[in-house]
mmCIF file of C-alpha atoms in Angstrom:
data_model
loop_
_atom_site.group_PDB
_atom_site.id
_atom_site.type_symbol
_atom_site.label_atom_id
_atom_site.label_comp_id
_atom_site.label_asym_id
_atom_site.label_seq_id
_atom_site.Cartn_x
_atom_site.Cartn_y
_atom_site.Cartn_z
ATOM 1 C CA MET A 1 90.210 48.642 32.763
ATOM 2 C CA SER A 2 92.500 46.505 34.928
ATOM 3 C CA THR A 3 92.448 46.628 38.730
ATOM 4 C CA LEU A 4 94.823 45.461 41.456
ATOM 5 C CA THR A 5 93.067 42.120 41.711
ATOM 6 C CA ASP A 6 94.213 41.380 38.168
ATOM 7 C CA PHE A 7 97.782 41.153 39.491
ATOM 8 C CA ALA A 8 98.757 37.756 40.950
ATOM 9 C CA ILE A 9 100.889 39.321 43.680
ATOM 10 C CA THR A 10 97.758 40.585 45.436
ATOM 11 C CA SER A 11 96.638 37.004 46.090
ATOM 12 C CA LYS A 12 99.656 36.519 48.373
ATOM 13 C CA TRP A 13 99.717 40.060 49.739
ATOM 14 C CA PRO A 14 96.079 41.264 49.645
ATOM 15 C CA ALA A 15 95.609 45.012 49.489
ATOM 16 C CA GLN A 16 93.738 46.357 52.486
ATOM 17 C CA HIS A 17 93.663 49.743 50.762
ATOM 18 C CA PRO A 18 93.470 49.020 47.017
ATOM 19 C CA ASP A 19 93.324 52.721 46.192
ATOM 20 C CA ARG A 20 96.857 53.190 47.557
ATOM 21 C CA LEU A 21 100.231 52.442 46.043
ATOM 22 C CA GLN A 22 101.386 48.971 47.121
ATOM 23 C CA LEU A 23 105.009 48.528 48.235
ATOM 24 C CA TYR A 24 106.630 45.086 48.430
ATOM 25 C CA SER A 25 109.918 45.395 50.257
ATOM 26 C CA LEU A 26 112.228 44.954 53.242
ATOM 27 C CA PRO A 27 114.182 47.606 55.210
ATOM 28 C CA THR A 28 117.422 46.986 53.303
ATOM 29 C CA PRO A 29 119.382 49.817 51.627
ATOM 30 C CA ASN A 30 117.561 49.301 48.339
ATOM 31 C CA GLY A 31 114.230 48.843 50.065
ATOM 32 C CA VAL A 32 114.357 51.938 52.223
ATOM 33 C CA LYS A 33 115.211 54.153 49.269
ATOM 34 C CA VAL A 34 111.591 53.777 48.212
ATOM 35 C CA SER A 35 109.965 53.867 51.653
ATOM 36 C CA ILE A 36 111.905 57.058 52.431
ATOM 37 C CA MET A 37 110.768 58.599 49.135
ATOM 38 C CA LEU A 38 107.170 57.657 49.887
ATOM 39 C CA GLU A 39 107.421 59.161 53.347
ATOM 40 C CA GLU A 40 109.043 62.323 51.974
ATOM 41 C CA THR A 41 106.320 62.810 49.354
ATOM 42 C CA GLY A 42 103.379 61.892 51.567
ATOM 43 C CA LEU A 43 101.882 59.628 48.906
ATOM 44 C CA PRO A 44 99.370 57.192 50.435
ATOM 45 C CA TYR A 45 100.790 53.682 50.289
ATOM 46 C CA GLU A 46 100.533 50.257 51.830
ATOM 47 C CA ALA A 47 103.683 48.319 52.728
ATOM 48 C CA HIS A 48 104.004 44.534 52.473
ATOM 49 C CA THR A 49 106.946 42.623 53.941
ATOM 50 C CA VAL A 50 108.679 40.238 51.545
ATOM 51 C CA ARG A 51 110.337 37.705 53.831
ATOM 52 C CA PHE A 52 113.616 36.318 52.583
ATOM 53 C CA ASP A 53 113.736 33.694 55.343
ATOM 54 C CA SER A 54 110.703 32.040 53.777
ATOM 55 C CA ASN A 55 111.812 32.768 50.186
ATOM 56 C CA ASP A 56 108.868 35.050 49.485
ATOM 57 C CA GLN A 57 110.953 36.674 46.749
ATOM 58 C CA MET A 58 110.991 33.366 44.856
ATOM 59 C CA SER A 59 107.240 32.794 45.050
ATOM 60 C CA PRO A 60 105.278 32.764 41.778
ATOM 61 C CA GLU A 61 103.242 35.710 43.035
ATOM 62 C CA PHE A 62 106.282 37.917 43.637
ATOM 63 C CA LEU A 63 107.963 36.796 40.420
ATOM 64 C CA SER A 64 104.832 37.820 38.533
ATOM 65 C CA LEU A 65 105.638 41.410 39.553
ATOM 66 C CA ASN A 66 109.430 41.233 39.538
ATOM 67 C CA PRO A 67 110.958 38.397 37.513
ATOM 68 C CA ASN A 68 114.358 39.412 38.920
ATOM 69 C CA ASN A 69 113.229 38.293 42.418
ATOM 70 C CA LYS A 70 114.594 41.381 44.175
ATOM 71 C CA ILE A 71 113.003 43.972 46.422
ATOM 72 C CA PRO A 72 111.638 46.574 46.251
ATOM 73 C CA ALA A 73 108.761 46.474 43.803
ATOM 74 C CA ILE A 74 105.614 48.549 43.617
ATOM 75 C CA LEU A 75 102.137 48.305 42.190
ATOM 76 C CA ASP A 76 100.542 51.716 41.687
ATOM 77 C CA PRO A 77 96.768 51.549 41.078
ATOM 78 C CA ASN A 78 96.903 55.114 39.759
ATOM 79 C CA GLY A 79 99.686 54.851 37.208
ATOM 80 C CA PRO A 80 100.046 56.664 33.884
ATOM 81 C CA GLY A 81 96.718 57.123 32.145
ATOM 82 C CA GLY A 82 94.913 56.048 35.292
ATOM 83 C CA GLN A 83 95.977 52.433 34.755
ATOM 84 C CA PRO A 84 97.783 50.269 37.345
ATOM 85 C CA LEU A 85 101.556 50.208 36.949
ATOM 86 C CA ALA A 86 103.841 47.420 38.181
ATOM 87 C CA LEU A 87 107.453 48.475 38.575
ATOM 88 C CA PHE A 88 110.695 47.037 39.956
ATOM 89 C CA GLU A 89 114.303 48.295 40.345
ATOM 90 C CA SER A 90 114.724 50.857 43.110
ATOM 91 C CA GLY A 91 116.305 53.502 40.882
ATOM 92 C CA ALA A 92 113.476 53.282 38.352
ATOM 93 C CA ILE A 93 110.940 53.505 41.171
ATOM 94 C CA LEU A 94 112.602 56.622 42.614
ATOM 95 C CA ILE A 95 112.490 58.324 39.211
ATOM 96 C CA TYR A 96 108.867 57.296 38.685
ATOM 97 C CA LEU A 97 107.775 58.609 42.083
ATOM 98 C CA ALA A 98 109.686 61.853 41.551
ATOM 99 C CA GLU A 99 107.953 62.403 38.217
ATOM 100 C CA LYS A 100 104.562 61.359 39.590
ATOM 101 C CA THR A 101 104.743 63.871 42.447
ATOM 102 C CA GLY A 102 106.884 66.563 40.840
ATOM 103 C CA ARG A 103 109.260 66.440 43.807
ATOM 104 C CA PHE A 104 112.932 65.651 44.529
ATOM 105 C CA LEU A 105 113.987 65.711 40.871
ATOM 106 C CA PRO A 106 114.736 69.178 39.451
ATOM 107 C CA ASP A 107 112.708 70.383 36.477
ATOM 108 C CA GLU A 108 115.606 72.257 34.893
ATOM 109 C CA PRO A 109 117.088 69.812 32.364
ATOM 110 C CA ALA A 110 120.772 70.114 33.301
ATOM 111 C CA ARG A 111 120.039 69.721 37.017
ATOM 112 C CA ARG A 112 117.714 66.821 36.275
ATOM 113 C CA TYR A 113 120.420 64.934 34.401
ATOM 114 C CA GLU A 114 122.959 65.757 37.099
ATOM 115 C CA THR A 115 120.633 64.188 39.651
ATOM 116 C CA LEU A 116 120.137 61.110 37.498
ATOM 117 C CA GLN A 117 123.887 60.657 37.020
ATOM 118 C CA TRP A 118 124.313 60.321 40.801
ATOM 119 C CA VAL A 119 121.406 57.893 41.024
ATOM 120 C CA MET A 120 123.179 55.798 38.374
ATOM 121 C CA PHE A 121 126.457 56.181 40.288
ATOM 122 C CA GLN A 122 124.759 54.506 43.218
ATOM 123 C CA MET A 123 123.058 51.828 41.144
ATOM 124 C CA GLY A 124 126.175 50.895 39.195
ATOM 125 C CA GLY A 125 128.866 51.478 41.815
ATOM 126 C CA VAL A 126 127.973 52.145 45.426
ATOM 127 C CA GLY A 127 125.317 49.446 45.789
ATOM 128 C CA PRO A 128 127.133 46.565 44.098
ATOM 129 C CA MET A 129 130.545 47.365 45.606
ATOM 130 C CA PHE A 130 129.352 47.997 49.157
ATOM 131 C CA GLY A 131 127.208 44.873 48.896
ATOM 132 C CA GLN A 132 130.149 42.713 47.846
ATOM 133 C CA LEU A 133 132.219 44.140 50.681
ATOM 134 C CA GLY A 134 129.420 43.189 53.059
ATOM 135 C CA PHE A 135 129.468 39.631 51.742
ATOM 136 C CA PHE A 136 133.217 39.221 52.186
ATOM 137 C CA HIS A 137 133.358 41.032 55.522
ATOM 138 C CA LYS A 138 130.166 40.029 57.355
ATOM 139 C CA PHE A 139 128.583 37.060 55.614
ATOM 140 C CA ALA A 140 129.794 33.734 54.185
ATOM 141 C CA GLY A 141 132.698 35.279 52.320
ATOM 142 C CA LYS A 142 134.388 36.256 55.576
ATOM 143 C CA ASP A 143 135.406 32.633 56.032
ATOM 144 C CA PHE A 144 137.461 32.583 52.834
ATOM 145 C CA GLU A 145 141.140 32.282 53.660
ATOM 146 C CA ASP A 146 142.085 34.246 50.573
ATOM 147 C CA LYS A 147 141.434 37.891 51.487
ATOM 148 C CA ARG A 148 142.136 39.270 48.021
ATOM 149 C CA PRO A 149 138.431 39.421 47.049
ATOM 150 C CA ARG A 150 137.605 41.293 50.250
ATOM 151 C CA ASP A 151 140.505 43.669 49.797
ATOM 152 C CA ARG A 152 139.450 44.404 46.224
ATOM 153 C CA TYR A 153 136.037 45.551 47.411
ATOM 154 C CA VAL A 154 137.541 47.450 50.329
ATOM 155 C CA ALA A 155 139.707 49.408 47.897
ATOM 156 C CA GLU A 156 136.822 50.090 45.518
ATOM 157 C CA SER A 157 134.481 51.100 48.342
ATOM 158 C CA ARG A 158 137.095 53.473 49.645
ATOM 159 C CA ARG A 159 137.544 54.922 46.156
ATOM 160 C CA LEU A 160 133.795 55.516 45.862
ATOM 161 C CA LEU A 161 133.699 57.168 49.280
ATOM 162 C CA THR A 162 136.547 59.416 48.153
ATOM 163 C CA VAL A 163 134.523 60.465 45.101
ATOM 164 C CA LEU A 164 131.566 61.284 47.349
ATOM 165 C CA ASP A 165 133.653 63.096 49.939
ATOM 166 C CA ARG A 166 135.265 65.376 47.366
ATOM 167 C CA HIS A 167 131.944 66.078 45.708
ATOM 168 C CA LEU A 168 130.177 66.927 48.978
ATOM 169 C CA ALA A 169 132.772 69.453 50.142
ATOM 170 C CA GLY A 170 130.906 72.744 50.399
ATOM 171 C CA ARG A 171 127.553 71.143 49.535
ATOM 172 C CA ASP A 172 124.595 70.367 51.787
ATOM 173 C CA TRP A 173 123.412 67.521 49.543
ATOM 174 C CA MET A 174 124.517 65.751 46.388
ATOM 175 C CA LEU A 175 123.078 68.568 44.251
ATOM 176 C CA GLY A 176 124.072 71.175 46.804
ATOM 177 C CA GLU A 177 120.505 72.352 46.989
ATOM 178 C CA PRO A 178 117.951 70.855 46.711
ATOM 179 C CA TYR A 179 117.699 67.517 48.487
ATOM 180 C CA THR A 180 116.896 64.934 45.798
ATOM 181 C CA ILE A 181 116.451 61.281 44.980
ATOM 182 C CA ALA A 182 120.242 61.123 44.577
ATOM 183 C CA ASP A 183 120.585 61.535 48.336
ATOM 184 C CA MET A 184 117.863 58.950 48.978
ATOM 185 C CA ALA A 185 119.679 56.500 46.700
ATOM 186 C CA ILE A 186 123.210 56.909 48.075
ATOM 187 C CA LEU A 187 122.976 57.603 51.791
ATOM 188 C CA PRO A 188 121.133 54.445 52.908
ATOM 189 C CA TRP A 189 124.036 52.467 51.447
ATOM 190 C CA VAL A 190 126.593 54.516 53.376
ATOM 191 C CA ARG A 191 124.588 53.950 56.539
ATOM 192 C CA ASN A 192 124.485 50.218 55.862
ATOM 193 C CA LEU A 193 128.222 50.030 55.159
ATOM 194 C CA ILE A 194 129.222 51.455 58.528
ATOM 195 C CA GLY A 195 126.225 50.085 60.438
ATOM 196 C CA TYR A 196 124.889 46.682 59.457
ATOM 197 C CA TYR A 197 128.061 45.645 57.630
ATOM 198 C CA ASP A 198 130.249 47.076 60.417
ATOM 199 C CA ALA A 199 132.890 47.974 57.837
ATOM 200 C CA GLY A 200 133.630 51.542 58.896
ATOM 201 C CA GLU A 201 137.047 50.749 60.315
ATOM 202 C CA LEU A 202 137.867 48.510 57.372
ATOM 203 C CA VAL A 203 137.319 51.296 54.819
ATOM 204 C CA GLY A 204 138.741 54.063 57.024
ATOM 205 C CA TYR A 205 135.397 55.824 57.262
ATOM 206 C CA GLN A 206 136.821 58.384 59.678
ATOM 207 C CA ASP A 207 138.612 59.938 56.694
ATOM 208 C CA PHE A 208 135.356 60.836 54.961
ATOM 209 C CA LYS A 209 134.134 63.731 57.050
ATOM 210 C CA GLN A 210 132.025 65.316 54.323
ATOM 211 C CA VAL A 211 130.190 62.071 53.679
ATOM 212 C CA ASP A 212 129.489 61.626 57.372
ATOM 213 C CA ARG A 213 128.329 65.225 57.766
ATOM 214 C CA VAL A 214 125.718 64.762 55.049
ATOM 215 C CA LEU A 215 124.752 61.302 56.308
ATOM 216 C CA GLN A 216 124.040 62.705 59.762
ATOM 217 C CA ALA A 217 121.862 65.451 58.275
ATOM 218 C CA PHE A 218 120.006 62.816 56.259
ATOM 219 C CA LEU A 219 119.372 60.703 59.360
ATOM 220 C CA GLN A 220 117.852 63.703 61.147
ATOM 221 C CA ARG A 221 115.018 63.992 58.635
ATOM 222 C CA PRO A 222 111.739 62.695 60.121
ATOM 223 C CA ALA A 223 110.707 61.036 56.841
ATOM 224 C CA VAL A 224 114.049 59.215 56.724
ATOM 225 C CA GLN A 225 113.656 58.009 60.292
ATOM 226 C CA ARG A 226 110.218 56.608 59.475
ATOM 227 C CA GLY A 227 111.238 55.156 56.124
ATOM 228 C CA LEU A 228 114.197 53.269 57.581
ATOM 229 C CA GLU A 229 111.745 51.093 59.536
ATOM 230 C CA ILE A 230 109.352 50.326 56.675
ATOM 231 C CA PRO A 231 108.169 47.719 56.119
ATOM 232 C CA ALA A 232 108.482 46.346 59.618
ATOM 233 C CA ARG A 233 110.389 43.093 59.916
ATOM 234 C CA THR A 234 108.053 40.385 61.195
#
């Protein structure tokens, strides 16, 4: 039977609590999806900071767990069949944790697939488009004289926000009720767009009152407030 010490990543980030789920992450939108889910479920876990400024994500140890060199990734010592499970991709991790705990993913098949469609909406649309807008508005891309790339992502981000705003009218959360992994997937990206990327004015965020209403409710949840700071930046 394999143990955590059989995984190379633990040589760089030793587990102080090897009986707990190990999280390798940063408090980015994709990272906090998982830390929020862990806080919401109450699963015991240990968080490890993967520092981009020292290229931790490119180290052989991290690549042994996630060959795609992205955070977050997890190593669960109590995976299916009692065997350790290594997993990357934030959407896959959310689904795994929901199924492991029986929480935040409806059991009823139609509602389950409806939840998953919105998780995929975030993975395929919201994350990539908001991220590209951040690059062209806040990071190196802002220096490009040609603003057509930026404007393309502004338009697409605004379109996605319009989809969300229409859907959330009359609903407390993405599924109406209950609160699910779809909310944990989408709302950290909205927060990042108007916060860290400072693109609220650019996309006309004031027009999306339903999105902001639900975002504010999300940010009031104690587990969300804790998860947004995990793992701590060092």
